[in-house]
Amino acid sequence: QAQLMESGGASVQAGGSLRLSCAASGYKFSSDCRGWFRQAPGQEREGVAGIGQDGTIMYADSVKGRFTISRDNTKNTLYLQMNSLNPEDTAMYYCAARAGLCYGSWSIPERYTYWGQGTQVTVSS
């Protein structure tokens, strides 16, 4: 049974930092794309960052220069380092995974096979 489990969400003040983790188990793709998404109340789920097993990395414009996605394939774990957080970053953050490369459709939630339960990030001003 495939499972993704996020951790690291918290309440922080604007300007602060957090590091999210997503541990994966129960599935194996020869090549996969993993992504971080977020969803604020009343809003659509949006792609934050994606990373392929080949090291290809993509970011949403809203987080470029502030967030860093990485993965440790030996631990089967995905990370999201978030710096310079602002209240607009407040959301439930989800990790997701799918087979294949990340190009083009990395930010489309419907393209992902596996999802975690989410971890809450709250940024206060």
PDB file of C-alpha atoms in Angstrom:
ATOM      1  CA  GLN A   1       0.000   0.000   0.000  1.00  0.00           C
ATOM      2  CA  ALA A   2       1.527   3.280  -1.125  1.00  0.00           C
ATOM      3  CA  GLN A   3       1.793   5.905   1.549  1.00  0.00           C
ATOM      4  CA  LEU A   4       3.057   9.471   1.690  1.00  0.00           C
ATOM      5  CA  MET A   5       3.340  11.160   5.057  1.00  0.00           C
ATOM      6  CA  GLU A   6       4.105  14.851   5.496  1.00  0.00           C
ATOM      7  CA  SER A   7       5.553  16.445   8.596  1.00  0.00           C
ATOM      8  CA  GLY A   8       7.040  19.743   9.662  1.00  0.00           C
ATOM      9  CA  GLY A   9       4.071  22.062   9.441  1.00  0.00           C
ATOM     10  CA  ALA A  10       3.730  24.661  12.183  1.00  0.00           C
ATOM     11  CA  SER A  11       2.683  28.188  13.048  1.00  0.00           C
ATOM     12  CA  VAL A  12       5.387  30.788  12.456  1.00  0.00           C
ATOM     13  CA  GLN A  13       5.692  34.525  12.162  1.00  0.00           C
ATOM     14  CA  ALA A  14       6.246  36.312   8.901  1.00  0.00           C
ATOM     15  CA  GLY A  15       9.865  36.133   7.838  1.00  0.00           C
ATOM     16  CA  GLY A  16      10.363  32.778   9.475  1.00  0.00           C
ATOM     17  CA  SER A  17      11.359  29.427   8.007  1.00  0.00           C
ATOM     18  CA  LEU A  18      10.064  25.894   8.021  1.00  0.00           C
ATOM     19  CA  ARG A  19      11.206  22.609   6.537  1.00  0.00           C
ATOM     20  CA  LEU A  20       8.586  20.143   5.423  1.00  0.00           C
ATOM     21  CA  SER A  21       9.308  16.465   4.912  1.00  0.00           C
ATOM     22  CA  CYS A  22       7.403  13.774   3.056  1.00  0.00           C
ATOM     23  CA  ALA A  23       8.290  10.146   3.652  1.00  0.00           C
ATOM     24  CA  ALA A  24       7.182   7.730   0.954  1.00  0.00           C
ATOM     25  CA  SER A  25       6.688   3.993   1.184  1.00  0.00           C
ATOM     26  CA  GLY A  26       4.904   1.150  -0.547  1.00  0.00           C
ATOM     27  CA  TYR A  27       5.534   2.082  -4.163  1.00  0.00           C
ATOM     28  CA  LYS A  28       8.363   2.048  -6.603  1.00  0.00           C
ATOM     29  CA  PHE A  29       8.539   3.799  -9.947  1.00  0.00           C
ATOM     30  CA  SER A  30      11.521   3.457 -12.204  1.00  0.00           C
ATOM     31  CA  SER A  31      11.230   7.198 -12.679  1.00  0.00           C
ATOM     32  CA  ASP A  32       8.956   9.497 -10.770  1.00  0.00           C
ATOM     33  CA  CYS A  33       7.937  13.079 -10.262  1.00  0.00           C
ATOM     34  CA  ARG A  34       7.221  14.351  -6.761  1.00  0.00           C
ATOM     35  CA  GLY A  35       5.580  17.594  -5.929  1.00  0.00           C
ATOM     36  CA  TRP A  36       4.509  19.889  -3.157  1.00  0.00           C
ATOM     37  CA  PHE A  37       1.068  21.446  -3.375  1.00  0.00           C
ATOM     38  CA  ARG A  38      -0.845  23.744  -1.091  1.00  0.00           C
ATOM     39  CA  GLN A  39      -4.440  24.629  -0.561  1.00  0.00           C
ATOM     40  CA  ALA A  40      -5.813  27.541   1.395  1.00  0.00           C
ATOM     41  CA  PRO A  41      -9.452  27.595   2.536  1.00  0.00           C
ATOM     42  CA  GLY A  42     -11.772  28.367  -0.370  1.00  0.00           C
ATOM     43  CA  GLN A  43      -8.998  28.171  -2.936  1.00  0.00           C
ATOM     44  CA  GLU A  44      -7.860  25.650  -5.517  1.00  0.00           C
ATOM     45  CA  ARG A  45      -4.982  23.331  -4.787  1.00  0.00           C
ATOM     46  CA  GLU A  46      -1.897  24.821  -6.398  1.00  0.00           C
ATOM     47  CA  GLY A  47       1.493  23.445  -7.270  1.00  0.00           C
ATOM     48  CA  VAL A  48       4.338  24.879  -5.239  1.00  0.00           C
ATOM     49  CA  ALA A  49       7.341  22.908  -6.484  1.00  0.00           C
ATOM     50  CA  GLY A  50       8.138  19.709  -8.327  1.00  0.00           C
ATOM     51  CA  ILE A  51      11.238  17.568  -8.620  1.00  0.00           C
ATOM     52  CA  GLY A  52      11.975  14.660 -10.894  1.00  0.00           C
ATOM     53  CA  GLN A  53      14.095  11.682 -10.149  1.00  0.00           C
ATOM     54  CA  ASP A  54      16.460  13.059 -12.784  1.00  0.00           C
ATOM     55  CA  GLY A  55      16.897  16.198 -10.660  1.00  0.00           C
ATOM     56  CA  THR A  56      14.680  18.447 -12.758  1.00  0.00           C
ATOM     57  CA  ILE A  57      13.177  21.140 -10.523  1.00  0.00           C
ATOM     58  CA  MET A  58      10.290  23.510 -11.065  1.00  0.00           C
ATOM     59  CA  TYR A  59       8.790  26.218  -8.851  1.00  0.00           C
ATOM     60  CA  ALA A  60       5.694  28.311  -8.851  1.00  0.00           C
ATOM     61  CA  ASP A  61       6.537  31.964  -9.451  1.00  0.00           C
ATOM     62  CA  SER A  62       5.160  32.881  -6.043  1.00  0.00           C
ATOM     63  CA  VAL A  63       7.812  30.872  -4.200  1.00  0.00           C
ATOM     64  CA  LYS A  64      10.880  31.202  -6.429  1.00  0.00           C
ATOM     65  CA  GLY A  65      13.866  32.376  -4.457  1.00  0.00           C
ATOM     66  CA  ARG A  66      12.212  31.541  -1.127  1.00  0.00           C
ATOM     67  CA  PHE A  67      11.434  27.824  -1.270  1.00  0.00           C
ATOM     68  CA  THR A  68      13.768  24.952  -2.107  1.00  0.00           C
ATOM     69  CA  ILE A  69      12.595  21.470  -3.008  1.00  0.00           C
ATOM     70  CA  SER A  70      14.910  18.491  -2.647  1.00  0.00           C
ATOM     71  CA  ARG A  71      14.768  14.747  -2.354  1.00  0.00           C
ATOM     72  CA  ASP A  72      16.820  12.009  -0.782  1.00  0.00           C
ATOM     73  CA  ASN A  73      16.284   8.907  -2.868  1.00  0.00           C
ATOM     74  CA  THR A  74      18.149   6.723  -0.370  1.00  0.00           C
ATOM     75  CA  LYS A  75      15.573   7.657   2.282  1.00  0.00           C
ATOM     76  CA  ASN A  76      12.695   7.930  -0.175  1.00  0.00           C
ATOM     77  CA  THR A  77      11.945  11.331   1.325  1.00  0.00           C
ATOM     78  CA  LEU A  78      10.957  14.659  -0.195  1.00  0.00           C
ATOM     79  CA  TYR A  79      11.703  18.020   1.409  1.00  0.00           C
ATOM     80  CA  LEU A  80      10.564  21.595   1.094  1.00  0.00           C
ATOM     81  CA  GLN A  81      12.670  24.293   2.720  1.00  0.00           C
ATOM     82  CA  MET A  82      10.578  27.425   3.082  1.00  0.00           C
ATOM     83  CA  ASN A  83      12.232  30.732   3.910  1.00  0.00           C
ATOM     84  CA  SER A  84      10.943  34.291   4.154  1.00  0.00           C
ATOM     85  CA  LEU A  85       7.451  33.041   4.824  1.00  0.00           C
ATOM     86  CA  ASN A  86       4.580  35.483   4.562  1.00  0.00           C
ATOM     87  CA  PRO A  87       0.883  35.223   5.485  1.00  0.00           C
ATOM     88  CA  GLU A  88       0.013  34.379   1.862  1.00  0.00           C
ATOM     89  CA  ASP A  89       1.886  31.096   2.335  1.00  0.00           C
ATOM     90  CA  THR A  90      -0.649  29.957   4.913  1.00  0.00           C
ATOM     91  CA  ALA A  91      -2.224  26.729   3.673  1.00  0.00           C
ATOM     92  CA  MET A  92      -2.388  22.991   4.028  1.00  0.00           C
ATOM     93  CA  TYR A  93       0.664  21.586   2.280  1.00  0.00           C
ATOM     94  CA  TYR A  94       0.525  18.237   0.513  1.00  0.00           C
ATOM     95  CA  CYS A  95       3.123  16.067  -1.135  1.00  0.00           C
ATOM     96  CA  ALA A  96       2.296  13.970  -4.164  1.00  0.00           C
ATOM     97  CA  ALA A  97       3.976  11.460  -6.452  1.00  0.00           C
ATOM     98  CA  ARG A  98       3.458   9.976  -9.878  1.00  0.00           C
ATOM     99  CA  ALA A  99       5.389   7.937 -12.399  1.00  0.00           C
ATOM    100  CA  GLY A 100       7.320   9.586 -15.187  1.00  0.00           C
ATOM    101  CA  LEU A 101       9.010  12.925 -15.698  1.00  0.00           C
ATOM    102  CA  CYS A 102       7.998  16.242 -14.171  1.00  0.00           C
ATOM    103  CA  TYR A 103       8.024  18.411 -17.261  1.00  0.00           C
ATOM    104  CA  GLY A 104       5.004  20.480 -18.214  1.00  0.00           C
ATOM    105  CA  SER A 105       2.267  19.031 -16.060  1.00  0.00           C
ATOM    106  CA  TRP A 106       4.109  19.006 -12.741  1.00  0.00           C
ATOM    107  CA  SER A 107       1.708  21.524 -11.222  1.00  0.00           C
ATOM    108  CA  ILE A 108      -1.527  19.772 -12.225  1.00  0.00           C
ATOM    109  CA  PRO A 109      -2.920  17.898  -9.216  1.00  0.00           C
ATOM    110  CA  GLU A 110      -4.972  15.510 -11.348  1.00  0.00           C
ATOM    111  CA  ARG A 111      -1.790  14.100 -12.853  1.00  0.00           C
ATOM    112  CA  TYR A 112      -0.583  12.681  -9.531  1.00  0.00           C
ATOM    113  CA  THR A 113      -1.276   9.175  -8.313  1.00  0.00           C
ATOM    114  CA  TYR A 114      -0.392   9.285  -4.634  1.00  0.00           C
ATOM    115  CA  TRP A 115      -1.079  11.968  -2.042  1.00  0.00           C
ATOM    116  CA  GLY A 116      -0.257  12.569   1.562  1.00  0.00           C
ATOM    117  CA  GLN A 117      -2.739  13.756   4.175  1.00  0.00           C
ATOM    118  CA  GLY A 118      -1.248  17.217   4.432  1.00  0.00           C
ATOM    119  CA  THR A 119       0.502  19.331   7.030  1.00  0.00           C
ATOM    120  CA  GLN A 120      -0.694  22.777   8.095  1.00  0.00           C
ATOM    121  CA  VAL A 121       1.477  25.837   7.698  1.00  0.00           C
ATOM    122  CA  THR A 122       0.233  29.050   9.297  1.00  0.00           C
ATOM    123  CA  VAL A 123       2.136  32.310   8.945  1.00  0.00           C
ATOM    124  CA  SER A 124       1.114  35.255  11.081  1.00  0.00           C
ATOM    125  CA  SER A 125       1.976  38.871  10.408  1.00  0.00           C
TER     126      SER A 125
END
